[in-house]
PDB file of C-alpha atoms in Angstrom:
ATOM      1  CA  UNK A   1       0.000   0.000   0.000  1.00 50.00           C
ATOM      2  CA  UNK A   2       2.765   2.466   0.930  1.00 55.00           C
ATOM      3  CA  UNK A   3       4.502   2.704  -2.426  1.00 63.00           C
ATOM      4  CA  UNK A   4       1.132   2.904  -4.107  1.00 87.00           C
ATOM      5  CA  UNK A   5       0.073   5.672  -1.711  1.00 91.00           C
ATOM      6  CA  UNK A   6       3.250   7.674  -2.388  1.00 90.00           C
ATOM      7  CA  UNK A   7       2.587   7.394  -6.110  1.00 92.00           C
ATOM      8  CA  UNK A   8      -1.012   8.511  -5.660  1.00 91.00           C
ATOM      9  CA  UNK A   9      -0.223  11.580  -3.541  1.00 94.00           C
ATOM     10  CA  UNK A  10       2.743  12.444  -5.773  1.00 93.00           C
ATOM     11  CA  UNK A  11       0.335  13.418  -8.526  1.00 89.00           C
ATOM     12  CA  UNK A  12       0.201  16.979  -9.831  1.00 91.00           C
ATOM     13  CA  UNK A  13      -3.562  16.718  -9.541  1.00 92.00           C
ATOM     14  CA  UNK A  14      -5.135  17.567  -6.192  1.00 96.00           C
ATOM     15  CA  UNK A  15      -5.653  14.457  -4.097  1.00 97.00           C
ATOM     16  CA  UNK A  16      -8.060  14.666  -1.172  1.00 98.00           C
ATOM     17  CA  UNK A  17      -7.659  11.781   1.237  1.00 97.00           C
ATOM     18  CA  UNK A  18     -10.628  11.034   3.474  1.00 98.00           C
ATOM     19  CA  UNK A  19      -9.451   9.005   6.471  1.00 98.00           C
ATOM     20  CA  UNK A  20     -12.600   7.337   7.792  1.00 98.00           C
ATOM     21  CA  UNK A  21     -13.932   4.363   9.754  1.00 98.00           C
ATOM     22  CA  UNK A  22     -17.030   2.242   9.130  1.00 97.00           C
ATOM     23  CA  UNK A  23     -18.242   2.749  12.705  1.00 97.00           C
ATOM     24  CA  UNK A  24     -17.942   6.551  12.560  1.00 98.00           C
ATOM     25  CA  UNK A  25     -21.213   8.529  12.301  1.00 98.00           C
ATOM     26  CA  UNK A  26     -19.644  11.811  11.107  1.00 98.00           C
ATOM     27  CA  UNK A  27     -17.743   9.826   8.436  1.00 98.00           C
ATOM     28  CA  UNK A  28     -21.067   8.577   7.085  1.00 98.00           C
ATOM     29  CA  UNK A  29     -22.330  12.178   7.020  1.00 98.00           C
ATOM     30  CA  UNK A  30     -19.232  13.319   5.125  1.00 98.00           C
ATOM     31  CA  UNK A  31     -19.472  10.654   2.378  1.00 97.00           C
ATOM     32  CA  UNK A  32     -22.394  12.217   0.406  1.00 98.00           C
ATOM     33  CA  UNK A  33     -20.839  15.691   0.834  1.00 98.00           C
ATOM     34  CA  UNK A  34     -17.625  14.451  -0.783  1.00 98.00           C
ATOM     35  CA  UNK A  35     -19.645  12.857  -3.607  1.00 98.00           C
ATOM     36  CA  UNK A  36     -21.211  16.277  -4.287  1.00 98.00           C
ATOM     37  CA  UNK A  37     -17.776  17.944  -4.187  1.00 98.00           C
ATOM     38  CA  UNK A  38     -16.517  15.400  -6.748  1.00 98.00           C
ATOM     39  CA  UNK A  39     -19.565  16.028  -8.954  1.00 98.00           C
ATOM     40  CA  UNK A  40     -18.934  19.756  -8.898  1.00 97.00           C
ATOM     41  CA  UNK A  41     -15.144  19.700  -9.384  1.00 98.00           C
ATOM     42  CA  UNK A  42     -14.936  16.594 -11.581  1.00 97.00           C
ATOM     43  CA  UNK A  43     -11.418  15.836 -12.806  1.00 95.00           C
ATOM     44  CA  UNK A  44      -9.859  18.769 -10.962  1.00 96.00           C
ATOM     45  CA  UNK A  45      -9.607  16.646  -7.819  1.00 97.00           C
ATOM     46  CA  UNK A  46      -9.280  12.985  -6.938  1.00 97.00           C
ATOM     47  CA  UNK A  47     -10.944  11.879  -3.707  1.00 97.00           C
ATOM     48  CA  UNK A  48      -9.698   8.719  -2.028  1.00 96.00           C
ATOM     49  CA  UNK A  49     -11.218   7.103   1.046  1.00 97.00           C
ATOM     50  CA  UNK A  50      -8.878   5.305   3.429  1.00 97.00           C
ATOM     51  CA  UNK A  51     -10.274   3.101   6.183  1.00 97.00           C
ATOM     52  CA  UNK A  52      -8.132   3.781   9.275  1.00 98.00           C
ATOM     53  CA  UNK A  53      -8.941   0.366  10.760  1.00 97.00           C
ATOM     54  CA  UNK A  54      -7.598  -1.429   7.677  1.00 96.00           C
ATOM     55  CA  UNK A  55      -4.669   0.972   7.165  1.00 96.00           C
ATOM     56  CA  UNK A  56      -3.459   1.685  10.690  1.00 96.00           C
ATOM     57  CA  UNK A  57       0.179   2.233   9.704  1.00 95.00           C
ATOM     58  CA  UNK A  58      -0.809   4.838   7.120  1.00 95.00           C
ATOM     59  CA  UNK A  59      -3.144   6.582   9.566  1.00 96.00           C
ATOM     60  CA  UNK A  60      -0.324   6.638  12.144  1.00 96.00           C
ATOM     61  CA  UNK A  61       2.151   7.961   9.582  1.00 95.00           C
ATOM     62  CA  UNK A  62      -0.141  10.946   8.918  1.00 95.00           C
ATOM     63  CA  UNK A  63      -0.992  11.301  12.632  1.00 96.00           C
ATOM     64  CA  UNK A  64      -4.705  10.820  12.099  1.00 97.00           C
ATOM     65  CA  UNK A  65      -6.053  10.913  15.640  1.00 95.00           C
ATOM     66  CA  UNK A  66      -9.748  11.281  14.859  1.00 96.00           C
ATOM     67  CA  UNK A  67     -12.043  10.494  11.967  1.00 98.00           C
ATOM     68  CA  UNK A  68     -13.072  11.823   9.619  1.00 98.00           C
ATOM     69  CA  UNK A  69      -9.836  13.614   8.764  1.00 98.00           C
ATOM     70  CA  UNK A  70      -9.341  15.046   5.295  1.00 98.00           C
ATOM     71  CA  UNK A  71      -5.818  15.647   4.032  1.00 98.00           C
ATOM     72  CA  UNK A  72      -5.134  17.448   0.768  1.00 98.00           C
ATOM     73  CA  UNK A  73      -2.007  16.622  -1.238  1.00 97.00           C
ATOM     74  CA  UNK A  74      -0.476  18.070  -4.366  1.00 96.00           C
ATOM     75  CA  UNK A  75       2.872  16.906  -5.788  1.00 95.00           C
ATOM     76  CA  UNK A  76       3.343  14.725  -2.705  1.00 95.00           C
ATOM     77  CA  UNK A  77       3.128  17.654  -0.284  1.00 96.00           C
ATOM     78  CA  UNK A  78       0.397  18.156   2.276  1.00 96.00           C
ATOM     79  CA  UNK A  79      -1.464  21.369   1.442  1.00 97.00           C
ATOM     80  CA  UNK A  80      -4.243  21.302   4.033  1.00 97.00           C
ATOM     81  CA  UNK A  81      -5.899  19.097   6.599  1.00 97.00           C
ATOM     82  CA  UNK A  82      -9.024  19.248   8.682  1.00 97.00           C
ATOM     83  CA  UNK A  83     -10.792  16.887  11.044  1.00 97.00           C
ATOM     84  CA  UNK A  84     -14.548  16.654  11.297  1.00 97.00           C
ATOM     85  CA  UNK A  85     -17.371  17.223   8.854  1.00 97.00           C
ATOM     86  CA  UNK A  86     -17.223  20.335   6.687  1.00 98.00           C
ATOM     87  CA  UNK A  87     -19.973  21.605   4.433  1.00 97.00           C
ATOM     88  CA  UNK A  88     -19.636  21.183   0.685  1.00 98.00           C
ATOM     89  CA  UNK A  89     -19.013  24.887   0.022  1.00 98.00           C
ATOM     90  CA  UNK A  90     -16.212  25.006   2.608  1.00 98.00           C
ATOM     91  CA  UNK A  91     -14.464  21.999   1.076  1.00 98.00           C
ATOM     92  CA  UNK A  92     -14.871  23.352  -2.459  1.00 98.00           C
ATOM     93  CA  UNK A  93     -13.446  26.755  -1.534  1.00 98.00           C
ATOM     94  CA  UNK A  94     -10.383  25.106   0.053  1.00 97.00           C
ATOM     95  CA  UNK A  95      -9.874  22.888  -3.007  1.00 97.00           C
ATOM     96  CA  UNK A  96     -10.317  25.772  -5.476  1.00 97.00           C
ATOM     97  CA  UNK A  97      -7.661  27.742  -3.603  1.00 97.00           C
ATOM     98  CA  UNK A  98      -5.168  24.950  -4.389  1.00 95.00           C
ATOM     99  CA  UNK A  99      -6.152  24.121  -7.976  1.00 88.00           C
TER     100      UNK A  99
END
């Protein structure tokens, strides 16, 4: 997973990682919001969901202490991160600032 993950976040395209867990209520609330964000921004951003229970080493590497945590990467560098559920417009404005 690690080499694959490095390749993914190394992209010039914006990559939004959603660290989530199946048991997490706020994560379930965030899922449809992220679908709407993807619909609106299309190919300008790639959104990837990572289950922290199945990828504990990766979650630890990025110091994900709570879920949901969104981390934005571009060219392999972290551009932004936020924990909790944000509204669609907030997420879109953050992403547009980095496109």
